[in-house]
Amino acid sequence: MLGQAAQSLDLDLIVQTPQSTDPAVSVAHEVIYAPLDDIHATAQLAEACEVITFENEFIDLNALSALAIQGVRFYPDLSTLAPLLDKYQQRCYLQELGLPVPEFSLFRGQSLPKDCLFPFVLKSRRHGYDGQGTFIIRDEKDWQAFAWEHPPSQFYLMEACVSFDKELAIIAARSPKGDIALYPIVETQQENQVCRRVIAPADISEAIASEIYGMTDKLLKSLEAVGVFGIEFFLVDQQVLINEVAPRTHNSGHYTLDACTTSQFQQHLRAITEQPLGETTLTANGAVMVNLLGYAAPEGITIDYEQKCNELAKIPNAHLHWYGKNQAYPGRKLGHITVLLETQAQAQEVIQAIEELWYSP
């Protein structure tokens, strides 16, 4: 999607990826085939372009620092990424800024603290996404299963289970000059720690929205961020807590491709190429985005995803995005659909229609 946005902005996008089946290959101006941690390949990438940006957090800051010292420009800057890549360090950073977060601690997987109360959540400090690396420990049985499967030497972010009213998110962008553009706050709905749905805009009070905008502004300025950031929140009894910060374009912002004046992908490229930030207003009264996940078919049945996509595309005001991934498995994000709404009251009805069609045998 960044590649498609680059084409629309007449920018040449060069991709470093280890796989020729990577969907980005089909829209890249040039490809360097190498693992993401191959610093020599990244040095080659740096020679071919003016700025390097990131599609995920699977990066080695220490290795990249050697290139930064040589003058390679990274956006976001490596100093911006430093407090965010490790989930425990990120929580500490947010807390030090005075931003509200769930209760947390550093946990080493050996034995439970004496004052530990079920349920609680353990998160891998690095490289977790879409539920991977996240473990909900509801009782002693869950704990025993976790302890059996995971090495006791590893450290985790440990946090209390938050009984939230809603999960919220915002896409925000900041330019090298310090200009900030904020998108509408959305409601996200997760299942099995994977985002299933996004509703834009979220049904929240102006006071809550103002609080979230203020937190976001403070965070971006403190980080001296450049580019697009996805920030997730919990709403608990009218109190806002920051859950996680992603220093990149984010799944909760995919609706912007079809429902906003400037998509998050164009916005990210505008920021890192030092162009003026685009407008972030909704182009409809509302929108829903539903992730199209792979799932296991009943025995003897083959899922015809192509036929399902054809049916989804017939929904009025629908915009279907298929990612072209070479393998489908349960829980994998294969694509998404965004439907523009005439009224917010349509949201649940549209979501139900999409999911009944997609997940029916």
mmCIF file with all atom_site columns, C-alpha atoms in Angstrom, residues 122-305:
data_model
loop_
_atom_site.group_PDB
_atom_site.id
_atom_site.type_symbol
_atom_site.label_atom_id
_atom_site.label_alt_id
_atom_site.label_comp_id
_atom_site.label_asym_id
_atom_site.label_entity_id
_atom_site.label_seq_id
_atom_site.pdbx_PDB_ins_code
_atom_site.Cartn_x
_atom_site.Cartn_y
_atom_site.Cartn_z
_atom_site.occupancy
_atom_site.B_iso_or_equiv
_atom_site.pdbx_formal_charge
_atom_site.auth_seq_id
_atom_site.auth_comp_id
_atom_site.auth_asym_id
_atom_site.auth_atom_id
_atom_site.pdbx_PDB_model_num
ATOM 1   C CA . LEU A 1 122 ? 2.090   -11.172 29.309 1.00 0.00 ? 122 LEU A CA 1
ATOM 2   C CA . LYS A 1 123 ? 3.533   -9.580  26.170 1.00 0.00 ? 123 LYS A CA 1
ATOM 3   C CA . SER A 1 124 ? 6.799   -10.363 24.421 1.00 0.00 ? 124 SER A CA 1
ATOM 4   C CA . ARG A 1 125 ? 8.927   -7.251  24.578 1.00 0.00 ? 125 ARG A CA 1
ATOM 5   C CA . ARG A 1 126 ? 9.876   -7.376  20.887 1.00 0.00 ? 126 ARG A CA 1
ATOM 6   C CA . HIS A 1 127 ? 8.350   -8.536  17.614 1.00 0.00 ? 127 HIS A CA 1
ATOM 7   C CA . GLY A 1 128 ? 4.799   -9.228  18.736 1.00 0.00 ? 128 GLY A CA 1
ATOM 8   C CA . TYR A 1 129 ? 1.858   -8.313  16.504 1.00 0.00 ? 129 TYR A CA 1
ATOM 9   C CA . ASP A 1 130 ? -1.663  -9.537  15.675 1.00 0.00 ? 130 ASP A CA 1
ATOM 10  C CA . GLY A 1 131 ? -1.798  -11.460 18.943 1.00 0.00 ? 131 GLY A CA 1
ATOM 11  C CA . GLN A 1 132 ? 1.550   -13.157 18.423 1.00 0.00 ? 132 GLN A CA 1
ATOM 12  C CA . GLY A 1 133 ? 3.616   -12.798 21.562 1.00 0.00 ? 133 GLY A CA 1
ATOM 13  C CA . THR A 1 134 ? 0.560   -11.888 23.684 1.00 0.00 ? 134 THR A CA 1
ATOM 14  C CA . PHE A 1 135 ? -0.660  -14.328 26.334 1.00 0.00 ? 135 PHE A CA 1
ATOM 15  C CA . ILE A 1 136 ? -3.777  -13.876 28.460 1.00 0.00 ? 136 ILE A CA 1
ATOM 16  C CA . ILE A 1 137 ? -3.314  -15.790 31.721 1.00 0.00 ? 137 ILE A CA 1
ATOM 17  C CA . ARG A 1 138 ? -6.771  -16.282 33.195 1.00 0.00 ? 138 ARG A CA 1
ATOM 18  C CA . ASP A 1 139 ? -6.017  -18.816 35.917 1.00 0.00 ? 139 ASP A CA 1
ATOM 19  C CA . GLU A 1 140 ? -3.465  -21.261 37.305 1.00 0.00 ? 140 GLU A CA 1
ATOM 20  C CA . LYS A 1 141 ? -4.119  -23.696 34.447 1.00 0.00 ? 141 LYS A CA 1
ATOM 21  C CA . ASP A 1 142 ? -3.245  -21.043 31.845 1.00 0.00 ? 142 ASP A CA 1
ATOM 22  C CA . TRP A 1 143 ? -0.111  -20.188 33.803 1.00 0.00 ? 143 TRP A CA 1
ATOM 23  C CA . GLN A 1 144 ? 1.072   -23.791 33.950 1.00 0.00 ? 144 GLN A CA 1
ATOM 24  C CA . ALA A 1 145 ? 0.538   -24.175 30.196 1.00 0.00 ? 145 ALA A CA 1
ATOM 25  C CA . PHE A 1 146 ? 2.457   -20.967 29.499 1.00 0.00 ? 146 PHE A CA 1
ATOM 26  C CA . ALA A 1 147 ? 5.332   -21.853 31.851 1.00 0.00 ? 147 ALA A CA 1
ATOM 27  C CA . TRP A 1 148 ? 5.669   -25.291 30.238 1.00 0.00 ? 148 TRP A CA 1
ATOM 28  C CA . GLU A 1 149 ? 6.002   -23.871 26.701 1.00 0.00 ? 149 GLU A CA 1
ATOM 29  C CA . HIS A 1 150 ? 8.166   -20.783 27.286 1.00 0.00 ? 150 HIS A CA 1
ATOM 30  C CA . PRO A 1 151 ? 11.743  -20.460 28.558 1.00 0.00 ? 151 PRO A CA 1
ATOM 31  C CA . PRO A 1 152 ? 12.067  -19.052 32.086 1.00 0.00 ? 152 PRO A CA 1
ATOM 32  C CA . SER A 1 153 ? 14.984  -16.850 31.032 1.00 0.00 ? 153 SER A CA 1
ATOM 33  C CA . GLN A 1 154 ? 12.864  -14.563 28.866 1.00 0.00 ? 154 GLN A CA 1
ATOM 34  C CA . PHE A 1 155 ? 11.512  -11.237 30.143 1.00 0.00 ? 155 PHE A CA 1
ATOM 35  C CA . TYR A 1 156 ? 7.975   -10.046 29.380 1.00 0.00 ? 156 TYR A CA 1
ATOM 36  C CA . LEU A 1 157 ? 5.842   -6.976  29.844 1.00 0.00 ? 157 LEU A CA 1
ATOM 37  C CA . MET A 1 158 ? 3.298   -7.944  32.497 1.00 0.00 ? 158 MET A CA 1
ATOM 38  C CA . GLU A 1 159 ? 0.117   -5.923  32.807 1.00 0.00 ? 159 GLU A CA 1
ATOM 39  C CA . ALA A 1 160 ? -3.257  -6.070  34.424 1.00 0.00 ? 160 ALA A CA 1
ATOM 40  C CA . CYS A 1 161 ? -6.206  -7.152  32.285 1.00 0.00 ? 161 CYS A CA 1
ATOM 41  C CA . VAL A 1 162 ? -8.059  -3.956  31.489 1.00 0.00 ? 162 VAL A CA 1
ATOM 42  C CA . SER A 1 163 ? -11.845 -4.165  31.593 1.00 0.00 ? 163 SER A CA 1
ATOM 43  C CA . PHE A 1 164 ? -12.367 -1.478  28.962 1.00 0.00 ? 164 PHE A CA 1
ATOM 44  C CA . ASP A 1 165 ? -15.561 0.017   27.593 1.00 0.00 ? 165 ASP A CA 1
ATOM 45  C CA . LYS A 1 166 ? -14.051 0.592   24.157 1.00 0.00 ? 166 LYS A CA 1
ATOM 46  C CA . GLU A 1 167 ? -10.764 0.268   22.335 1.00 0.00 ? 167 GLU A CA 1
ATOM 47  C CA . LEU A 1 168 ? -9.874  3.406   20.419 1.00 0.00 ? 168 LEU A CA 1
ATOM 48  C CA . ALA A 1 169 ? -7.118  4.386   18.010 1.00 0.00 ? 169 ALA A CA 1
ATOM 49  C CA . ILE A 1 170 ? -5.795  7.361   16.133 1.00 0.00 ? 170 ILE A CA 1
ATOM 50  C CA . ILE A 1 171 ? -3.513  7.813   13.154 1.00 0.00 ? 171 ILE A CA 1
ATOM 51  C CA . ALA A 1 172 ? -1.279  10.853  13.528 1.00 0.00 ? 172 ALA A CA 1
ATOM 52  C CA . ALA A 1 173 ? 1.437   12.365  11.345 1.00 0.00 ? 173 ALA A CA 1
ATOM 53  C CA . ARG A 1 174 ? 4.249   14.817  12.005 1.00 0.00 ? 174 ARG A CA 1
ATOM 54  C CA . SER A 1 175 ? 6.525   16.507  9.484  1.00 0.00 ? 175 SER A CA 1
ATOM 55  C CA . PRO A 1 176 ? 10.237  17.356  9.916  1.00 0.00 ? 176 PRO A CA 1
ATOM 56  C CA . LYS A 1 177 ? 9.149   20.983  10.440 1.00 0.00 ? 177 LYS A CA 1
ATOM 57  C CA . GLY A 1 178 ? 6.955   19.969  13.366 1.00 0.00 ? 178 GLY A CA 1
ATOM 58  C CA . ASP A 1 179 ? 3.565   20.248  11.641 1.00 0.00 ? 179 ASP A CA 1
ATOM 59  C CA . ILE A 1 180 ? 1.057   17.708  12.979 1.00 0.00 ? 180 ILE A CA 1
ATOM 60  C CA . ALA A 1 181 ? -1.977  16.226  11.238 1.00 0.00 ? 181 ALA A CA 1
ATOM 61  C CA . LEU A 1 182 ? -4.479  14.141  13.224 1.00 0.00 ? 182 LEU A CA 1
ATOM 62  C CA . TYR A 1 183 ? -7.034  11.774  11.726 1.00 0.00 ? 183 TYR A CA 1
ATOM 63  C CA . PRO A 1 184 ? -10.464 11.075  13.255 1.00 0.00 ? 184 PRO A CA 1
ATOM 64  C CA . ILE A 1 185 ? -10.434 8.870   16.353 1.00 0.00 ? 185 ILE A CA 1
ATOM 65  C CA . VAL A 1 186 ? -11.817 5.424   15.572 1.00 0.00 ? 186 VAL A CA 1
ATOM 66  C CA . GLU A 1 187 ? -13.187 2.491   17.534 1.00 0.00 ? 187 GLU A CA 1
ATOM 67  C CA . THR A 1 188 ? -11.379 -0.796  16.990 1.00 0.00 ? 188 THR A CA 1
ATOM 68  C CA . GLN A 1 189 ? -12.826 -4.209  17.792 1.00 0.00 ? 189 GLN A CA 1
ATOM 69  C CA . GLN A 1 190 ? -10.421 -7.076  18.457 1.00 0.00 ? 190 GLN A CA 1
ATOM 70  C CA . GLU A 1 191 ? -10.947 -10.828 18.584 1.00 0.00 ? 191 GLU A CA 1
ATOM 71  C CA . ASN A 1 192 ? -8.162  -13.172 19.696 1.00 0.00 ? 192 ASN A CA 1
ATOM 72  C CA . GLN A 1 193 ? -5.883  -10.111 19.890 1.00 0.00 ? 193 GLN A CA 1
ATOM 73  C CA . VAL A 1 194 ? -6.381  -9.450  16.148 1.00 0.00 ? 194 VAL A CA 1
ATOM 74  C CA . CYS A 1 195 ? -8.184  -6.367  14.862 1.00 0.00 ? 195 CYS A CA 1
ATOM 75  C CA . ARG A 1 196 ? -11.430 -7.445  13.191 1.00 0.00 ? 196 ARG A CA 1
ATOM 76  C CA . ARG A 1 197 ? -13.219 -4.137  12.677 1.00 0.00 ? 197 ARG A CA 1
ATOM 77  C CA . VAL A 1 198 ? -12.723 -0.367  12.687 1.00 0.00 ? 198 VAL A CA 1
ATOM 78  C CA . ILE A 1 199 ? -15.562 2.151   12.970 1.00 0.00 ? 199 ILE A CA 1
ATOM 79  C CA . ALA A 1 200 ? -14.872 5.763   11.972 1.00 0.00 ? 200 ALA A CA 1
ATOM 80  C CA . PRO A 1 201 ? -15.432 8.067   13.682 1.00 0.00 ? 201 PRO A CA 1
ATOM 81  C CA . ALA A 1 202 ? -15.695 6.617   17.192 1.00 0.00 ? 202 ALA A CA 1
ATOM 82  C CA . ASP A 1 203 ? -18.811 7.417   19.208 1.00 0.00 ? 203 ASP A CA 1
ATOM 83  C CA . ILE A 1 204 ? -17.142 9.334   22.049 1.00 0.00 ? 204 ILE A CA 1
ATOM 84  C CA . SER A 1 205 ? -17.641 12.664  23.768 1.00 0.00 ? 205 SER A CA 1
ATOM 85  C CA . GLU A 1 206 ? -15.827 15.825  22.732 1.00 0.00 ? 206 GLU A CA 1
ATOM 86  C CA . ALA A 1 207 ? -14.040 15.792  26.086 1.00 0.00 ? 207 ALA A CA 1
ATOM 87  C CA . ILE A 1 208 ? -12.615 12.307  25.470 1.00 0.00 ? 208 ILE A CA 1
ATOM 88  C CA . ALA A 1 209 ? -11.634 13.238  21.910 1.00 0.00 ? 209 ALA A CA 1
ATOM 89  C CA . SER A 1 210 ? -9.901  16.393  23.134 1.00 0.00 ? 210 SER A CA 1
ATOM 90  C CA . GLU A 1 211 ? -7.975  14.367  25.734 1.00 0.00 ? 211 GLU A CA 1
ATOM 91  C CA . ILE A 1 212 ? -6.780  11.884  23.098 1.00 0.00 ? 212 ILE A CA 1
ATOM 92  C CA . TYR A 1 213 ? -5.736  14.643  20.711 1.00 0.00 ? 213 TYR A CA 1
ATOM 93  C CA . GLY A 1 214 ? -3.792  16.300  23.517 1.00 0.00 ? 214 GLY A CA 1
ATOM 94  C CA . MET A 1 215 ? -1.984  13.065  24.460 1.00 0.00 ? 215 MET A CA 1
ATOM 95  C CA . THR A 1 216 ? -1.120  12.421  20.832 1.00 0.00 ? 216 THR A CA 1
ATOM 96  C CA . ASP A 1 217 ? 0.258   15.910  20.303 1.00 0.00 ? 217 ASP A CA 1
ATOM 97  C CA . LYS A 1 218 ? 2.394   15.653  23.441 1.00 0.00 ? 218 LYS A CA 1
ATOM 98  C CA . LEU A 1 219 ? 3.763   12.248  22.439 1.00 0.00 ? 219 LEU A CA 1
ATOM 99  C CA . LEU A 1 220 ? 4.688   13.200  18.872 1.00 0.00 ? 220 LEU A CA 1
ATOM 100 C CA . LYS A 1 221 ? 6.454   16.356  19.993 1.00 0.00 ? 221 LYS A CA 1
ATOM 101 C CA . SER A 1 222 ? 8.382   14.526  22.706 1.00 0.00 ? 222 SER A CA 1
ATOM 102 C CA . LEU A 1 223 ? 9.538   11.875  20.217 1.00 0.00 ? 223 LEU A CA 1
ATOM 103 C CA . GLU A 1 224 ? 10.321  14.483  17.553 1.00 0.00 ? 224 GLU A CA 1
ATOM 104 C CA . ALA A 1 225 ? 8.466   12.052  15.341 1.00 0.00 ? 225 ALA A CA 1
ATOM 105 C CA . VAL A 1 226 ? 8.496   12.177  11.548 1.00 0.00 ? 226 VAL A CA 1
ATOM 106 C CA . GLY A 1 227 ? 5.992   10.115  9.608  1.00 0.00 ? 227 GLY A CA 1
ATOM 107 C CA . VAL A 1 228 ? 2.755   8.353   10.512 1.00 0.00 ? 228 VAL A CA 1
ATOM 108 C CA . PHE A 1 229 ? 2.159   6.750   13.909 1.00 0.00 ? 229 PHE A CA 1
ATOM 109 C CA . GLY A 1 230 ? -0.700  4.518   15.049 1.00 0.00 ? 230 GLY A CA 1
ATOM 110 C CA . ILE A 1 231 ? -1.676  4.913   18.702 1.00 0.00 ? 231 ILE A CA 1
ATOM 111 C CA . GLU A 1 232 ? -4.088  2.587   20.514 1.00 0.00 ? 232 GLU A CA 1
ATOM 112 C CA . PHE A 1 233 ? -6.087  3.463   23.625 1.00 0.00 ? 233 PHE A CA 1
ATOM 113 C CA . PHE A 1 234 ? -8.400  1.877   26.188 1.00 0.00 ? 234 PHE A CA 1
ATOM 114 C CA . LEU A 1 235 ? -11.466 3.801   27.362 1.00 0.00 ? 235 LEU A CA 1
ATOM 115 C CA . VAL A 1 236 ? -12.265 2.736   30.937 1.00 0.00 ? 236 VAL A CA 1
ATOM 116 C CA . ASP A 1 237 ? -15.050 4.522   32.840 1.00 0.00 ? 237 ASP A CA 1
ATOM 117 C CA . GLN A 1 238 ? -14.408 7.699   30.835 1.00 0.00 ? 238 GLN A CA 1
ATOM 118 C CA . GLN A 1 239 ? -10.671 7.472   31.547 1.00 0.00 ? 239 GLN A CA 1
ATOM 119 C CA . VAL A 1 240 ? -8.276  7.156   28.623 1.00 0.00 ? 240 VAL A CA 1
ATOM 120 C CA . LEU A 1 241 ? -5.217  4.853   28.863 1.00 0.00 ? 241 LEU A CA 1
ATOM 121 C CA . ILE A 1 242 ? -2.590  4.467   26.152 1.00 0.00 ? 242 ILE A CA 1
ATOM 122 C CA . ASN A 1 243 ? -2.172  0.824   25.179 1.00 0.00 ? 243 ASN A CA 1
ATOM 123 C CA . GLU A 1 244 ? 0.495   0.797   22.445 1.00 0.00 ? 244 GLU A CA 1
ATOM 124 C CA . VAL A 1 245 ? 2.287   3.059   19.979 1.00 0.00 ? 245 VAL A CA 1
ATOM 125 C CA . ALA A 1 246 ? 3.243   1.807   16.509 1.00 0.00 ? 246 ALA A CA 1
ATOM 126 C CA . PRO A 1 247 ? 5.846   3.987   14.717 1.00 0.00 ? 247 PRO A CA 1
ATOM 127 C CA . ARG A 1 248 ? 4.441   3.277   11.254 1.00 0.00 ? 248 ARG A CA 1
ATOM 128 C CA . THR A 1 249 ? 1.278   3.101   9.208  1.00 0.00 ? 249 THR A CA 1
ATOM 129 C CA . HIS A 1 250 ? -1.216  0.970   11.080 1.00 0.00 ? 250 HIS A CA 1
ATOM 130 C CA . ASN A 1 251 ? -4.093  -1.414  10.435 1.00 0.00 ? 251 ASN A CA 1
ATOM 131 C CA . SER A 1 252 ? -6.493  0.873   12.301 1.00 0.00 ? 252 SER A CA 1
ATOM 132 C CA . GLY A 1 253 ? -5.850  3.484   9.592  1.00 0.00 ? 253 GLY A CA 1
ATOM 133 C CA . HIS A 1 254 ? -6.535  1.382   6.499  1.00 0.00 ? 254 HIS A CA 1
ATOM 134 C CA . TYR A 1 255 ? -9.978  2.996   6.230  1.00 0.00 ? 255 TYR A CA 1
ATOM 135 C CA . THR A 1 256 ? -8.213  6.251   5.264  1.00 0.00 ? 256 THR A CA 1
ATOM 136 C CA . LEU A 1 257 ? -7.476  4.811   1.810  1.00 0.00 ? 257 LEU A CA 1
ATOM 137 C CA . ASP A 1 258 ? -11.113 5.295   0.838  1.00 0.00 ? 258 ASP A CA 1
ATOM 138 C CA . ALA A 1 259 ? -12.683 7.450   3.540  1.00 0.00 ? 259 ALA A CA 1
ATOM 139 C CA . CYS A 1 260 ? -10.259 10.366  3.993  1.00 0.00 ? 260 CYS A CA 1
ATOM 140 C CA . THR A 1 261 ? -8.917  13.115  1.760  1.00 0.00 ? 261 THR A CA 1
ATOM 141 C CA . THR A 1 262 ? -5.360  11.845  2.267  1.00 0.00 ? 262 THR A CA 1
ATOM 142 C CA . SER A 1 263 ? -4.634  8.203   3.052  1.00 0.00 ? 263 SER A CA 1
ATOM 143 C CA . GLN A 1 264 ? -2.262  7.332   5.885  1.00 0.00 ? 264 GLN A CA 1
ATOM 144 C CA . PHE A 1 265 ? 0.128   5.902   3.279  1.00 0.00 ? 265 PHE A CA 1
ATOM 145 C CA . GLN A 1 266 ? 0.267   9.092   1.234  1.00 0.00 ? 266 GLN A CA 1
ATOM 146 C CA . GLN A 1 267 ? 0.584   11.050  4.469  1.00 0.00 ? 267 GLN A CA 1
ATOM 147 C CA . HIS A 1 268 ? 3.557   8.991   5.613  1.00 0.00 ? 268 HIS A CA 1
ATOM 148 C CA . LEU A 1 269 ? 5.331   9.535   2.307  1.00 0.00 ? 269 LEU A CA 1
ATOM 149 C CA . ARG A 1 270 ? 4.507   13.246  2.359  1.00 0.00 ? 270 ARG A CA 1
ATOM 150 C CA . ALA A 1 271 ? 6.053   13.542  5.815  1.00 0.00 ? 271 ALA A CA 1
ATOM 151 C CA . ILE A 1 272 ? 9.269   11.649  5.115  1.00 0.00 ? 272 ILE A CA 1
ATOM 152 C CA . THR A 1 273 ? 9.850   13.433  1.794  1.00 0.00 ? 273 THR A CA 1
ATOM 153 C CA . GLU A 1 274 ? 9.309   16.797  3.511  1.00 0.00 ? 274 GLU A CA 1
ATOM 154 C CA . GLN A 1 275 ? 6.168   17.714  1.587  1.00 0.00 ? 275 GLN A CA 1
ATOM 155 C CA . PRO A 1 276 ? 3.243   19.557  3.215  1.00 0.00 ? 276 PRO A CA 1
ATOM 156 C CA . LEU A 1 277 ? 0.934   17.228  5.131  1.00 0.00 ? 277 LEU A CA 1
ATOM 157 C CA . GLY A 1 278 ? -2.425  16.521  3.502  1.00 0.00 ? 278 GLY A CA 1
ATOM 158 C CA . GLU A 1 279 ? -5.957  17.047  4.775  1.00 0.00 ? 279 GLU A CA 1
ATOM 159 C CA . THR A 1 280 ? -7.253  14.313  7.090  1.00 0.00 ? 280 THR A CA 1
ATOM 160 C CA . THR A 1 281 ? -11.000 14.934  6.956  1.00 0.00 ? 281 THR A CA 1
ATOM 161 C CA . LEU A 1 282 ? -13.519 12.160  6.334  1.00 0.00 ? 282 LEU A CA 1
ATOM 162 C CA . THR A 1 283 ? -15.083 12.220  2.869  1.00 0.00 ? 283 THR A CA 1
ATOM 163 C CA . ALA A 1 284 ? -18.275 10.498  4.119  1.00 0.00 ? 284 ALA A CA 1
ATOM 164 C CA . ASN A 1 285 ? -20.430 10.658  7.230  1.00 0.00 ? 285 ASN A CA 1
ATOM 165 C CA . GLY A 1 286 ? -18.674 7.566   8.481  1.00 0.00 ? 286 GLY A CA 1
ATOM 166 C CA . ALA A 1 287 ? -16.983 4.333   7.477  1.00 0.00 ? 287 ALA A CA 1
ATOM 167 C CA . VAL A 1 288 ? -16.405 0.798   8.632  1.00 0.00 ? 288 VAL A CA 1
ATOM 168 C CA . MET A 1 289 ? -13.329 -1.273  7.825  1.00 0.00 ? 289 MET A CA 1
ATOM 169 C CA . VAL A 1 290 ? -13.433 -5.046  8.263  1.00 0.00 ? 290 VAL A CA 1
ATOM 170 C CA . ASN A 1 291 ? -10.309 -7.183  8.042  1.00 0.00 ? 291 ASN A CA 1
ATOM 171 C CA . LEU A 1 292 ? -10.745 -10.257 5.862  1.00 0.00 ? 292 LEU A CA 1
ATOM 172 C CA . LEU A 1 293 ? -9.040  -13.024 7.794  1.00 0.00 ? 293 LEU A CA 1
ATOM 173 C CA . GLY A 1 294 ? -8.175  -16.520 6.709  1.00 0.00 ? 294 GLY A CA 1
ATOM 174 C CA . TYR A 1 295 ? -10.053 -19.279 8.517  1.00 0.00 ? 295 TYR A CA 1
ATOM 175 C CA . ALA A 1 296 ? -10.315 -23.055 8.643  1.00 0.00 ? 296 ALA A CA 1
ATOM 176 C CA . ALA A 1 297 ? -13.038 -24.560 6.475  1.00 0.00 ? 297 ALA A CA 1
ATOM 177 C CA . PRO A 1 298 ? -15.263 -27.419 7.641  1.00 0.00 ? 298 PRO A CA 1
ATOM 178 C CA . GLU A 1 299 ? -13.972 -30.820 6.598  1.00 0.00 ? 299 GLU A CA 1
ATOM 179 C CA . GLY A 1 300 ? -14.548 -31.513 2.915  1.00 0.00 ? 300 GLY A CA 1
ATOM 180 C CA . ILE A 1 301 ? -15.137 -27.843 1.997  1.00 0.00 ? 301 ILE A CA 1
ATOM 181 C CA . THR A 1 302 ? -12.724 -25.591 0.097  1.00 0.00 ? 302 THR A CA 1
ATOM 182 C CA . ILE A 1 303 ? -13.021 -21.865 0.731  1.00 0.00 ? 303 ILE A CA 1
ATOM 183 C CA . ASP A 1 304 ? -13.394 -19.867 -2.480 1.00 0.00 ? 304 ASP A CA 1
ATOM 184 C CA . TYR A 1 305 ? -11.965 -16.537 -1.309 1.00 0.00 ? 305 TYR A CA 1
#
